[in-house]
Coordinates of C-alpha atoms in Angstrom, one line a residue:
H1 CA 0.0 0.1 0.0
N2 CA 1.3 3.5 -1.0
Q3 CA -0.2 6.8 -0.3
V4 CA 0.6 10.1 -1.8
F5 CA -0.9 13.4 -1.1
L6 CA -1.2 15.9 -3.9
R7 CA -1.4 19.3 -2.3
G8 CA -2.7 22.4 -4.2
H9 CA -6.3 23.1 -3.0
D10 CA -7.3 25.5 -0.1
D11 CA -10.9 24.3 0.4
L12 CA -13.3 21.3 0.0
I13 CA -12.4 19.1 -3.0
N14 CA -15.8 18.2 -4.5
A15 CA -15.1 17.1 -8.1
L16 CA -12.6 14.5 -9.5
A17 CA -11.9 13.1 -12.9
L18 CA -9.4 10.6 -14.2
S19 CA -8.2 10.4 -17.9
K20 CA -8.6 7.2 -19.9
S21 CA -5.1 6.1 -19.6
G22 CA -4.5 7.5 -16.1
R23 CA -2.2 10.0 -17.3
Y24 CA -4.1 12.9 -15.8
I25 CA -6.1 13.6 -12.7
A26 CA -8.3 16.7 -12.5
S27 CA -9.7 18.0 -9.2
G28 CA -12.0 21.0 -8.5
Q29 CA -12.9 22.9 -5.2
V30 CA -15.5 25.1 -3.6
G31 CA -15.0 28.5 -2.2
D32 CA -13.6 31.8 -3.2
N33 CA -10.9 30.0 -5.2
A34 CA -12.9 27.7 -7.0
D35 CA -9.8 26.4 -9.0
V36 CA -9.5 23.3 -11.2
I37 CA -6.1 21.6 -11.0
V38 CA -4.7 19.1 -13.5
W39 CA -2.1 16.7 -12.1
D40 CA 0.5 14.8 -13.9
F41 CA -0.3 11.3 -12.2
E42 CA 3.1 9.7 -13.0
A43 CA 5.0 12.5 -11.7
K44 CA 2.7 13.5 -9.0
R45 CA 2.9 17.0 -9.8
L46 CA 0.6 20.0 -10.5
L47 CA 0.6 20.7 -14.2
Y48 CA -2.1 23.2 -14.8
R49 CA -4.3 25.6 -12.5
M50 CA -7.4 26.9 -13.9
Q51 CA -9.1 30.0 -12.2
S52 CA -12.1 30.9 -14.3
H53 CA -14.8 29.4 -11.9
D54 CA -16.5 31.1 -9.1
V55 CA -18.2 29.5 -6.1
G56 CA -17.5 25.8 -7.0
I57 CA -17.1 23.0 -9.5
A58 CA -20.1 20.8 -10.2
T59 CA -18.4 18.2 -12.5
L60 CA -15.1 17.5 -14.4
A61 CA -14.6 15.1 -17.5
F62 CA -11.7 14.4 -19.9
S63 CA -12.4 13.7 -23.5
H64 CA -11.9 10.1 -24.9
D65 CA -8.4 11.1 -26.4
E66 CA -7.4 13.2 -23.3
K67 CA -6.8 16.2 -25.4
L68 CA -9.6 18.2 -23.6
L69 CA -10.9 18.6 -20.1
L70 CA -14.5 20.0 -19.5
S71 CA -15.2 21.8 -16.3
V72 CA -18.8 23.0 -15.2
G73 CA -19.3 25.2 -12.2
V74 CA -22.1 24.9 -9.6
A75 CA -25.5 26.7 -10.1
D76 CA -24.4 30.0 -8.8
D77 CA -21.3 29.9 -11.2
N78 CA -23.4 28.4 -14.1
R79 CA -20.4 28.4 -16.5
L80 CA -18.7 25.6 -18.8
F81 CA -15.3 25.7 -19.9
V82 CA -13.2 23.4 -22.2
W83 CA -9.5 23.3 -21.6
D84 CA -6.6 22.3 -24.0
M85 CA -4.5 19.6 -22.4
A86 CA -1.5 20.4 -24.5
T87 CA -1.2 24.0 -23.2
G88 CA -3.5 24.4 -20.2
L89 CA -5.5 27.3 -22.0
M90 CA -9.1 27.7 -22.4
N91 CA -10.5 26.1 -25.7
A92 CA -14.2 27.0 -25.4
Q93 CA -16.8 28.4 -23.0
A94 CA -20.5 28.6 -22.7
T95 CA -23.5 29.2 -20.1
A96 CA -24.1 25.8 -18.5
T97 CA -27.9 26.1 -18.2
E98 CA -30.2 28.7 -19.6
D99 CA -32.3 29.1 -16.4
K100 CA -30.1 28.4 -13.4
G101 CA -33.0 29.3 -11.0
S102 CA -34.8 25.9 -12.1
Q103 CA -32.1 24.1 -13.8
T104 CA -28.4 22.9 -12.7
T105 CA -25.7 20.8 -14.2
T106 CA -24.5 18.1 -12.0
C107 CA -22.9 15.6 -14.4
A108 CA -21.2 15.6 -17.9
E109 CA -19.8 13.0 -20.3
W110 CA -17.8 13.1 -23.6
G111 CA -18.9 10.8 -26.3
G112 CA -16.3 10.7 -28.7
Y113 CA -16.8 12.3 -32.2
F114 CA -19.9 14.0 -33.2
K115 CA -21.7 12.1 -36.1
D116 CA -23.3 13.6 -39.1
I117 CA -26.8 12.8 -40.4
K118 CA -25.6 9.7 -42.0
R119 CA -24.1 8.5 -38.7
R120 CA -20.5 9.1 -39.9
D121 CA -17.9 10.6 -37.5
T122 CA -17.1 14.2 -38.1
N123 CA -14.2 16.2 -36.6
N124 CA -16.3 17.7 -33.7
Y125 CA -16.4 16.4 -30.2
M126 CA -19.7 15.2 -28.7
L127 CA -20.7 16.0 -25.2
V128 CA -23.9 15.6 -23.1
T129 CA -24.4 17.4 -19.9
A130 CA -27.2 16.7 -17.5
G131 CA -28.7 17.8 -14.0
V132 CA -32.0 19.1 -12.6
H133 CA -34.7 19.1 -15.3
N134 CA -32.2 19.0 -18.1
V135 CA -30.2 16.9 -20.6
R136 CA -28.3 18.8 -23.2
L137 CA -26.4 17.8 -26.2
W138 CA -23.2 19.7 -27.5
A139 CA -20.8 19.5 -30.4
L140 CA -17.6 21.3 -30.2
D141 CA -15.1 22.2 -33.2
P142 CA -11.7 22.0 -31.1
S143 CA -9.8 23.8 -33.8
T144 CA -11.8 27.0 -33.5
G145 CA -13.4 26.7 -30.0
Q146 CA -17.0 27.1 -31.7
W147 CA -20.0 25.2 -30.7
P148 CA -21.8 23.9 -34.0
L149 CA -24.3 22.6 -31.6
M150 CA -24.7 24.4 -28.2
G151 CA -26.5 22.7 -25.6
E152 CA -29.5 21.7 -27.5
Y153 CA -32.2 20.1 -25.1
F154 CA -33.1 16.4 -25.3
I155 CA -37.1 16.1 -25.6
A156 CA -38.0 14.1 -22.3
H157 CA -41.7 14.3 -22.7
S158 CA -43.4 13.9 -19.2
L159 CA -40.3 12.6 -17.7
V160 CA -39.0 15.4 -15.1
R161 CA -35.9 14.2 -13.2
E162 CA -32.7 15.2 -11.5
F163 CA -29.9 13.4 -13.5
V164 CA -26.7 12.7 -11.5
C165 CA -24.7 10.3 -13.9
L166 CA -24.1 9.6 -17.7
S167 CA -22.9 7.0 -20.0
F168 CA -22.8 6.5 -23.8
S169 CA -23.6 3.3 -25.6
A170 CA -20.6 1.6 -27.2
D171 CA -22.0 3.0 -30.8
R172 CA -22.6 6.5 -29.2
N173 CA -26.1 6.3 -30.6
F174 CA -27.6 6.4 -27.1
V175 CA -26.7 8.1 -23.9
F176 CA -27.9 6.7 -20.5
A177 CA -29.0 9.0 -17.7
G178 CA -29.3 7.8 -14.0
S179 CA -31.6 9.9 -11.7
T180 CA -32.2 10.6 -8.0
T181 CA -35.5 8.7 -8.3
G182 CA -34.1 5.4 -9.3
D183 CA -34.6 5.2 -13.0
V184 CA -32.2 5.2 -15.9
A185 CA -33.4 7.3 -18.8
V186 CA -32.3 6.2 -22.5
F187 CA -31.8 9.1 -25.0
Q188 CA -31.5 8.7 -28.6
I189 CA -28.7 11.1 -29.9
K190 CA -30.0 11.4 -33.5
A191 CA -33.5 12.1 -32.6
K192 CA -32.6 14.2 -29.5
Q193 CA -35.4 12.5 -27.5
L194 CA -36.3 10.2 -24.7
A195 CA -36.5 6.6 -26.1
S196 CA -37.2 4.7 -22.9
S197 CA -37.1 4.8 -19.0
H198 CA -36.2 1.9 -16.7
Q199 CA -36.7 1.7 -13.0
C200 CA -33.4 0.2 -11.4
A201 CA -32.9 1.5 -7.8
T202 CA -35.6 2.5 -5.2
G203 CA -32.9 4.7 -3.4
G204 CA -31.7 6.4 -6.6
V205 CA -29.2 5.7 -9.1
E206 CA -25.6 6.9 -8.0
S207 CA -23.4 5.6 -10.9
L208 CA -23.6 3.7 -14.1
M209 CA -21.4 2.3 -16.7
V210 CA -21.8 0.6 -20.1
C211 CA -19.7 -2.4 -20.7
T212 CA -17.1 -2.1 -23.6
P213 CA -17.5 -4.5 -26.6
D214 CA -14.2 -6.2 -25.6
S215 CA -15.6 -7.0 -22.1
P216 CA -17.2 -10.3 -21.1
T217 CA -20.5 -8.7 -21.0
P218 CA -20.5 -6.2 -23.9
G219 CA -23.2 -3.7 -24.0
V220 CA -24.5 -4.5 -20.6
V221 CA -25.4 -1.4 -18.6
M222 CA -24.2 -1.6 -14.9
V223 CA -26.0 0.4 -12.4
G224 CA -25.0 1.4 -8.7
G225 CA -27.8 2.7 -6.5
G226 CA -29.5 2.5 -3.2

């Protein structure tokens, strides 16, 4: 057993993310200095410090290729930033939700490359954010920092939930969203609407993941909850 302390925050750390290969760790804190820090895991050192958020960090997520980091602030901050991991500089920004009085963002997930109308990969990155009363789809052009698709809402029909976790299907045609009421909503990316909903945990869904094609149970959705 070996324990290492990475020191750089001065308040409660409430958000963590690990990149796919384990190369980077991102951590975010609450307080006046709501910084995001990116750590080099192998060297155990601070790599970048991002100081653009206020109040606190709601969620962090690395892109599939580890080139980008997403940071989303808590409701009172309500800002979304994308950071370039090659330089530590801001790549893009946006308002996290249109109505922070009734909506908040609590989770986010990158989904590889955005697909065109014929379901072919483009050069744009796909992202989904979710939280209280909202699930939104984004497409980012990393070369310009522009949003070809900026936070378009999925149609959820009569389903009104607080979503706390997200995971994409292996083919990236669907995104699964776990809620505090214990169900998992399945949204179709192309149609941008709810496809189905499944009750899974009476005490709420806390986490979920979709098994990869090379796993013993490919495509199975694993849910953790109360």
